């Protein structure tokens, strides 16, 4: 099943994609929550209702797809999680997984513009597999981690390299508004199959920049859940992005950075693709 958050005629709600159509869950099963995190928190019964929903359908072309989770309770990502990316970064393979926060206000839709911030001169992309937590959970052993994943999606872990390397936490360099494109939908585990055998490719303006496979993850999705849930309670709607392979602009010779007018497309096998244009940060961004 492919779960989406979409906007149609000014109203934002969730649905299920079937072919070129969206089953409008707000109309088909009105008693279900219409926001993704709340829906996932309802658990297996709600998923089953969504799966069996028949009712009003909208063509995909007539709706705007939003980030499947508009404001994740937590948005974490892991750095240096593909050996080839560790090598191109000129860093040592970490002894422990290196997690960092992306502020949830950076989340944006699968086709929405990425702002080139006035305050940064080093905008870069990172194509990544991400997953969404479906169950409130703590101390999840690796062998049961699959039970708490609601599904998988594509993430661009957009980074401002100048801000990223000013501080060890990396938080600010990973958190500018619009620097967390997610989507196009959440593919549930039963439909996706093995999350650790997915081809991943990133193009900038049609030029292939990243090409890898999630089988090369150093810490796989289940390792990441075990580690994170040792520390904190995972909650429905939390998004974890699993790291990027080699081919980021920062590592190119000469070093490449994103400019307004560039278009980044990230595609993951059996999930789909997101495509975001880069624009100047609008001059009318509210200051207070
Ligand atoms: Zn990343």
mmCIF file of C-alpha atoms and ligand atoms in Angstrom:
data_model
loop_
_atom_site.group_PDB
_atom_site.id
_atom_site.type_symbol
_atom_site.label_atom_id
_atom_site.label_comp_id
_atom_site.label_asym_id
_atom_site.label_seq_id
_atom_site.Cartn_x
_atom_site.Cartn_y
_atom_site.Cartn_z
ATOM 1 C CA UNK A 1 0.000 0.000 0.000
ATOM 2 C CA UNK A 2 1.131 3.525 -0.813
ATOM 3 C CA UNK A 3 0.022 6.133 1.739
ATOM 4 C CA UNK A 4 -0.010 9.804 0.783
ATOM 5 C CA UNK A 5 -0.761 13.191 2.206
ATOM 6 C CA UNK A 6 -2.342 15.368 -0.441
ATOM 7 C CA UNK A 7 -4.048 18.720 -0.911
ATOM 8 C CA UNK A 8 -7.180 19.046 -3.000
ATOM 9 C CA UNK A 9 -9.277 22.186 -3.267
ATOM 10 C CA UNK A 10 -7.637 23.751 -0.240
ATOM 11 C CA UNK A 11 -7.997 20.755 2.060
ATOM 12 C CA UNK A 12 -5.031 18.588 3.119
ATOM 13 C CA UNK A 13 -5.674 14.971 4.102
ATOM 14 C CA UNK A 14 -4.433 11.410 3.637
ATOM 15 C CA UNK A 15 -5.165 8.780 1.032
ATOM 16 C CA UNK A 16 -4.094 5.536 -0.591
ATOM 17 C CA UNK A 17 -2.591 5.554 -4.088
ATOM 18 C CA UNK A 18 -3.884 2.912 -6.478
ATOM 19 C CA UNK A 19 -2.499 3.220 -9.977
ATOM 20 C CA UNK A 20 -3.037 6.784 -11.149
ATOM 21 C CA UNK A 21 -5.678 7.518 -8.521
ATOM 22 C CA UNK A 22 -5.916 8.392 -4.836
ATOM 23 C CA UNK A 23 -8.569 6.856 -2.608
ATOM 24 C CA UNK A 24 -9.694 9.780 -0.469
ATOM 25 C CA UNK A 25 -9.692 8.296 3.049
ATOM 26 C CA UNK A 26 -11.467 11.313 4.548
ATOM 27 C CA UNK A 27 -14.448 10.495 2.348
ATOM 28 C CA UNK A 28 -14.118 6.688 2.304
ATOM 29 C CA UNK A 29 -13.515 6.142 6.050
ATOM 30 C CA UNK A 30 -14.471 9.421 7.743
ATOM 31 C CA UNK A 31 -13.780 8.194 11.280
ATOM 32 C CA UNK A 32 -10.059 7.718 10.544
ATOM 33 C CA UNK A 33 -7.668 10.524 11.516
ATOM 34 C CA UNK A 34 -6.845 12.661 8.478
ATOM 35 C CA UNK A 35 -3.255 13.403 9.512
ATOM 36 C CA UNK A 36 -0.588 10.737 8.889
ATOM 37 C CA UNK A 37 1.038 10.470 12.349
ATOM 38 C CA UNK A 38 -2.345 10.226 14.070
ATOM 39 C CA UNK A 39 -3.502 7.702 11.479
ATOM 40 C CA UNK A 40 -0.405 5.516 11.980
ATOM 41 C CA UNK A 41 -0.885 5.698 15.745
ATOM 42 C CA UNK A 42 -4.245 3.946 15.297
ATOM 43 C CA UNK A 43 -2.328 0.802 14.368
ATOM 44 C CA UNK A 44 -3.209 -2.319 12.431
ATOM 45 C CA UNK A 45 -6.980 -1.846 12.391
ATOM 46 C CA UNK A 46 -6.702 1.573 10.761
ATOM 47 C CA UNK A 47 -4.230 0.233 8.191
ATOM 48 C CA UNK A 48 -6.641 -2.548 7.367
ATOM 49 C CA UNK A 49 -9.502 -0.063 6.970
ATOM 50 C CA UNK A 50 -7.354 2.005 4.627
ATOM 51 C CA UNK A 51 -6.338 -1.063 2.655
ATOM 52 C CA UNK A 52 -9.951 -2.093 2.145
ATOM 53 C CA UNK A 53 -11.308 1.408 1.585
ATOM 54 C CA UNK A 54 -13.423 1.877 -1.464
ATOM 55 C CA UNK A 55 -14.965 5.189 -2.121
ATOM 56 C CA UNK A 56 -14.341 8.484 -3.826
ATOM 57 C CA UNK A 57 -11.181 8.549 -5.903
ATOM 58 C CA UNK A 58 -9.282 11.491 -7.271
ATOM 59 C CA UNK A 59 -6.845 11.372 -10.131
ATOM 60 C CA UNK A 60 -3.250 11.794 -8.961
ATOM 61 C CA UNK A 61 -2.888 14.579 -11.509
ATOM 62 C CA UNK A 62 -5.634 16.596 -9.806
ATOM 63 C CA UNK A 63 -4.063 16.684 -6.339
ATOM 64 C CA UNK A 64 -0.884 18.173 -4.907
ATOM 65 C CA UNK A 65 1.214 15.579 -3.107
ATOM 66 C CA UNK A 66 2.666 16.838 0.166
ATOM 67 C CA UNK A 67 5.327 15.298 2.375
ATOM 68 C CA UNK A 68 3.623 12.109 3.610
ATOM 69 C CA UNK A 69 4.299 13.235 7.193
ATOM 70 C CA UNK A 70 3.976 17.010 7.291
ATOM 71 C CA UNK A 71 5.589 17.547 10.698
ATOM 72 C CA UNK A 72 7.280 14.417 12.025
ATOM 73 C CA UNK A 73 7.550 14.268 15.822
ATOM 74 C CA UNK A 74 11.234 13.470 15.268
ATOM 75 C CA UNK A 75 13.302 13.795 12.093
ATOM 76 C CA UNK A 76 16.676 12.125 12.489
ATOM 77 C CA UNK A 77 19.303 11.176 9.962
ATOM 78 C CA UNK A 78 22.550 9.244 10.089
ATOM 79 C CA UNK A 79 25.847 10.432 8.645
ATOM 80 C CA UNK A 80 28.659 8.451 7.008
ATOM 81 C CA UNK A 81 26.607 5.285 6.527
ATOM 82 C CA UNK A 82 27.921 4.123 3.129
ATOM 83 C CA UNK A 83 31.610 3.152 2.870
ATOM 84 C CA UNK A 84 32.068 4.985 -0.448
ATOM 85 C CA UNK A 85 30.657 8.191 1.049
ATOM 86 C CA UNK A 86 32.930 7.842 4.089
ATOM 87 C CA UNK A 87 35.872 7.542 1.667
ATOM 88 C CA UNK A 88 34.888 10.553 -0.463
ATOM 89 C CA UNK A 89 34.467 12.618 2.718
ATOM 90 C CA UNK A 90 38.066 11.859 3.696
ATOM 91 C CA UNK A 91 36.913 10.755 7.145
ATOM 92 C CA UNK A 92 37.367 7.582 9.181
ATOM 93 C CA UNK A 93 34.557 5.049 9.345
ATOM 94 C CA UNK A 94 32.764 5.927 12.609
ATOM 95 C CA UNK A 95 32.949 3.450 15.484
ATOM 96 C CA UNK A 96 29.301 4.190 16.332
ATOM 97 C CA UNK A 97 26.381 5.397 14.228
ATOM 98 C CA UNK A 98 26.460 9.202 13.887
ATOM 99 C CA UNK A 99 22.896 10.454 14.222
ATOM 100 C CA UNK A 100 21.877 14.079 13.917
ATOM 101 C CA UNK A 101 18.654 16.047 13.991
ATOM 102 C CA UNK A 102 16.916 17.754 11.149
ATOM 103 C CA UNK A 103 14.363 20.166 12.541
ATOM 104 C CA UNK A 104 10.904 19.007 11.512
ATOM 105 C CA UNK A 105 10.105 22.477 10.105
ATOM 106 C CA UNK A 106 12.490 21.700 7.215
ATOM 107 C CA UNK A 107 10.100 19.094 5.794
ATOM 108 C CA UNK A 108 8.718 19.855 2.362
ATOM 109 C CA UNK A 109 6.866 18.029 -0.401
ATOM 110 C CA UNK A 110 8.174 15.657 -3.066
ATOM 111 C CA UNK A 111 8.044 18.244 -5.871
ATOM 112 C CA UNK A 112 8.322 21.478 -3.869
ATOM 113 C CA UNK A 113 11.131 24.025 -4.296
ATOM 114 C CA UNK A 114 14.267 23.926 -2.167
ATOM 115 C CA UNK A 115 15.366 27.370 -1.045
ATOM 116 C CA UNK A 116 18.940 28.439 -1.704
ATOM 117 C CA UNK A 117 19.411 30.384 1.546
ATOM 118 C CA UNK A 118 20.717 33.933 1.486
ATOM 119 C CA UNK A 119 22.955 32.910 4.412
ATOM 120 C CA UNK A 120 24.727 29.961 2.741
ATOM 121 C CA UNK A 121 27.103 29.549 -0.185
ATOM 122 C CA UNK A 122 27.355 25.759 -0.040
ATOM 123 C CA UNK A 123 24.015 24.120 -0.802
ATOM 124 C CA UNK A 124 24.205 20.379 -1.478
ATOM 125 C CA UNK A 125 21.974 17.314 -1.948
ATOM 126 C CA UNK A 126 21.985 13.841 -0.372
ATOM 127 C CA UNK A 127 19.760 11.137 -1.866
ATOM 128 C CA UNK A 128 18.581 8.759 0.866
ATOM 129 C CA UNK A 129 16.182 5.993 1.803
ATOM 130 C CA UNK A 130 14.081 7.022 4.815
ATOM 131 C CA UNK A 131 11.582 5.138 6.922
ATOM 132 C CA UNK A 132 8.622 6.129 9.077
ATOM 133 C CA UNK A 133 7.905 4.702 12.516
ATOM 134 C CA UNK A 134 4.478 3.140 12.910
ATOM 135 C CA UNK A 135 4.426 2.070 16.558
ATOM 136 C CA UNK A 136 5.266 3.678 19.840
ATOM 137 C CA UNK A 137 8.245 1.639 20.949
ATOM 138 C CA UNK A 138 11.334 1.505 23.145
ATOM 139 C CA UNK A 139 14.229 -0.955 23.459
ATOM 140 C CA UNK A 140 13.438 -2.661 20.177
ATOM 141 C CA UNK A 141 15.888 -5.499 19.429
ATOM 142 C CA UNK A 142 17.190 -5.612 15.880
ATOM 143 C CA UNK A 143 15.325 -8.814 15.053
ATOM 144 C CA UNK A 144 11.987 -7.178 15.890
ATOM 145 C CA UNK A 145 12.725 -3.756 14.394
ATOM 146 C CA UNK A 146 10.745 -4.481 11.226
ATOM 147 C CA UNK A 147 7.589 -4.555 13.392
ATOM 148 C CA UNK A 148 7.785 -0.838 14.179
ATOM 149 C CA UNK A 149 8.326 0.451 10.626
ATOM 150 C CA UNK A 150 5.193 1.825 8.941
ATOM 151 C CA UNK A 151 6.911 2.162 5.590
ATOM 152 C CA UNK A 152 9.624 3.634 3.415
ATOM 153 C CA UNK A 153 10.049 6.772 1.342
ATOM 154 C CA UNK A 154 12.601 8.919 -0.471
ATOM 155 C CA UNK A 155 14.408 11.745 1.334
ATOM 156 C CA UNK A 156 16.712 14.497 0.141
ATOM 157 C CA UNK A 157 18.867 15.323 3.170
ATOM 158 C CA UNK A 158 19.601 18.798 1.804
ATOM 159 C CA UNK A 159 22.655 20.265 3.497
ATOM 160 C CA UNK A 160 24.393 23.619 3.716
ATOM 161 C CA UNK A 161 28.023 22.495 4.019
ATOM 162 C CA UNK A 162 29.277 25.802 5.438
ATOM 163 C CA UNK A 163 26.809 25.678 8.339
ATOM 164 C CA UNK A 164 27.099 21.888 8.705
ATOM 165 C CA UNK A 165 30.801 21.967 9.503
ATOM 166 C CA UNK A 166 30.691 24.945 11.831
ATOM 167 C CA UNK A 167 29.450 22.744 14.662
ATOM 168 C CA UNK A 168 29.785 19.055 15.479
ATOM 169 C CA UNK A 169 26.044 18.596 15.913
ATOM 170 C CA UNK A 170 25.471 19.536 12.239
ATOM 171 C CA UNK A 171 21.950 20.551 13.281
ATOM 172 C CA UNK A 172 21.799 24.005 11.715
ATOM 173 C CA UNK A 173 23.439 22.925 8.464
ATOM 174 C CA UNK A 174 20.775 20.263 8.042
ATOM 175 C CA UNK A 175 17.737 22.259 9.100
ATOM 176 C CA UNK A 176 17.097 25.238 6.839
ATOM 177 C CA UNK A 177 13.436 25.525 5.893
ATOM 178 C CA UNK A 178 12.614 23.404 2.779
ATOM 179 C CA UNK A 179 15.741 21.269 3.254
ATOM 180 C CA UNK A 180 13.827 18.067 3.967
ATOM 181 C CA UNK A 181 11.934 16.957 0.851
ATOM 182 C CA UNK A 182 10.079 13.682 1.545
ATOM 183 C CA UNK A 183 7.891 11.443 -0.542
ATOM 184 C CA UNK A 184 6.288 10.796 -2.857
ATOM 185 C CA UNK A 185 4.451 8.352 -0.563
ATOM 186 C CA UNK A 186 5.038 5.848 2.236
ATOM 187 C CA UNK A 187 5.340 2.340 0.794
ATOM 188 C CA UNK A 188 4.322 -0.202 3.416
ATOM 189 C CA UNK A 189 6.736 -3.069 4.193
ATOM 190 C CA UNK A 190 4.427 -5.770 2.801
ATOM 191 C CA UNK A 191 4.491 -4.046 -0.593
ATOM 192 C CA UNK A 192 8.181 -3.069 -0.554
ATOM 193 C CA UNK A 193 9.759 -6.354 0.509
ATOM 194 C CA UNK A 194 13.423 -6.237 1.541
ATOM 195 C CA UNK A 195 14.438 -2.606 2.272
ATOM 196 C CA UNK A 196 18.084 -3.569 1.979
ATOM 197 C CA UNK A 197 18.188 -4.357 -1.732
ATOM 198 C CA UNK A 198 16.954 -1.106 -3.301
ATOM 199 C CA UNK A 199 18.759 0.721 -6.085
ATOM 200 C CA UNK A 200 19.162 4.445 -5.366
ATOM 201 C CA UNK A 201 20.014 7.132 -7.927
ATOM 202 C CA UNK A 202 20.317 10.904 -7.782
ATOM 203 C CA UNK A 203 20.402 13.212 -10.794
ATOM 204 C CA UNK A 204 21.150 16.923 -10.912
ATOM 205 C CA UNK A 205 19.825 18.550 -14.084
ATOM 206 C CA UNK A 206 19.639 15.102 -15.673
ATOM 207 C CA UNK A 207 23.253 14.216 -14.813
ATOM 208 C CA UNK A 208 23.602 11.039 -12.750
ATOM 209 C CA UNK A 209 25.466 11.941 -9.549
ATOM 210 C CA UNK A 210 24.730 9.087 -7.127
ATOM 211 C CA UNK A 211 24.155 5.422 -7.921
ATOM 212 C CA UNK A 212 24.163 2.819 -5.182
ATOM 213 C CA UNK A 213 22.039 0.241 -3.421
ATOM 214 C CA UNK A 214 20.734 0.050 0.137
ATOM 215 C CA UNK A 215 22.521 -3.293 0.503
ATOM 216 C CA UNK A 216 25.626 -1.152 1.098
ATOM 217 C CA UNK A 217 24.262 0.538 4.242
ATOM 218 C CA UNK A 218 26.790 0.174 7.083
ATOM 219 C CA UNK A 219 24.093 0.332 9.783
ATOM 220 C CA UNK A 220 20.894 -0.973 8.204
ATOM 221 C CA UNK A 221 17.378 0.232 9.060
ATOM 222 C CA UNK A 222 16.980 -2.353 11.810
ATOM 223 C CA UNK A 223 20.348 -1.536 13.416
ATOM 224 C CA UNK A 224 19.286 2.106 13.461
ATOM 225 C CA UNK A 225 16.023 1.346 15.243
ATOM 226 C CA UNK A 226 17.804 -0.747 17.858
ATOM 227 C CA UNK A 227 20.248 2.090 18.565
ATOM 228 C CA UNK A 228 17.720 4.921 18.594
ATOM 229 C CA UNK A 229 15.189 3.060 20.707
ATOM 230 C CA UNK A 230 17.877 2.332 23.281
ATOM 231 C CA UNK A 231 17.861 6.079 23.905
ATOM 232 C CA UNK A 232 14.376 7.366 23.262
ATOM 233 C CA UNK A 233 10.812 6.316 22.645
ATOM 234 C CA UNK A 234 10.043 6.098 18.952
ATOM 235 C CA UNK A 235 6.636 7.417 17.996
ATOM 236 C CA UNK A 236 4.306 7.044 15.013
ATOM 237 C CA UNK A 237 5.325 9.517 12.332
ATOM 238 C CA UNK A 238 8.977 9.795 13.324
ATOM 239 C CA UNK A 239 11.128 9.885 10.188
ATOM 240 C CA UNK A 240 14.636 8.428 10.057
ATOM 241 C CA UNK A 241 16.802 9.024 6.996
ATOM 242 C CA UNK A 242 19.398 6.317 6.509
ATOM 243 C CA UNK A 243 22.402 8.102 5.005
ATOM 244 C CA UNK A 244 23.708 8.906 1.549
ATOM 245 C CA UNK A 245 26.113 7.084 -0.775
ATOM 246 C CA UNK A 246 29.027 8.623 -2.679
ATOM 247 C CA UNK A 247 28.472 11.348 -5.242
ATOM 248 C CA UNK A 248 27.509 14.449 -3.267
ATOM 249 C CA UNK A 249 28.489 17.813 -4.732
ATOM 250 C CA UNK A 250 30.899 18.555 -1.879
ATOM 251 C CA UNK A 251 33.130 15.642 -2.948
ATOM 252 C CA UNK A 252 33.268 16.481 -6.656
ATOM 253 C CA UNK A 253 36.354 17.926 -8.351
ATOM 254 C CA UNK A 254 35.882 20.783 -8.672
ATOM 255 C CA UNK A 255 33.519 21.031 -5.757
ATOM 256 C CA UNK A 256 29.932 21.477 -6.931
ATOM 257 C CA UNK A 257 27.171 23.370 -5.199
ATOM 258 C CA UNK A 258 23.502 23.724 -6.010
ATOM 259 C CA UNK A 259 22.311 26.953 -7.603
ATOM 260 C CA UNK A 260 18.858 28.379 -8.276
ATOM 261 C CA UNK A 261 17.539 26.718 -11.426
ATOM 262 C CA UNK A 262 19.033 23.305 -10.615
ATOM 263 C CA UNK A 263 16.679 20.329 -10.346
ATOM 264 C CA UNK A 264 17.452 17.326 -8.122
ATOM 265 C CA UNK A 265 15.744 14.029 -8.776
ATOM 266 C CA UNK A 266 16.156 11.085 -6.418
ATOM 267 C CA UNK A 267 14.760 7.697 -7.334
ATOM 268 C CA UNK A 268 14.611 4.553 -5.209
ATOM 269 C CA UNK A 269 13.674 1.220 -6.668
ATOM 270 C CA UNK A 270 10.196 -0.058 -5.693
ATOM 271 C CA UNK A 271 9.356 3.296 -4.038
ATOM 272 C CA UNK A 272 9.424 6.021 -6.692
ATOM 273 C CA UNK A 273 11.049 9.413 -7.108
ATOM 274 C CA UNK A 274 11.006 12.946 -5.805
ATOM 275 C CA UNK A 275 12.109 15.950 -7.849
ATOM 276 C CA UNK A 276 12.753 19.378 -6.389
ATOM 277 C CA UNK A 277 13.880 22.578 -8.109
ATOM 278 C CA UNK A 278 16.232 24.991 -6.354
ATOM 279 C CA UNK A 279 15.039 28.602 -6.057
ATOM 280 C CA UNK A 280 16.418 31.696 -4.362
ATOM 281 C CA UNK A 281 15.102 32.009 -0.819
ATOM 282 C CA UNK A 282 12.122 34.288 -1.362
ATOM 283 C CA UNK A 283 12.684 37.885 -0.394
ATOM 284 C CA UNK A 284 9.376 37.961 1.432
ATOM 285 C CA UNK A 285 10.268 35.256 3.970
ATOM 286 C CA UNK A 286 8.727 36.670 7.116
ATOM 287 C CA UNK A 287 11.360 37.945 9.512
ATOM 288 C CA UNK A 288 9.275 37.798 12.662
HETATM 289 ZN ZN1 LIG B 1 22.448 12.579 4.926
#
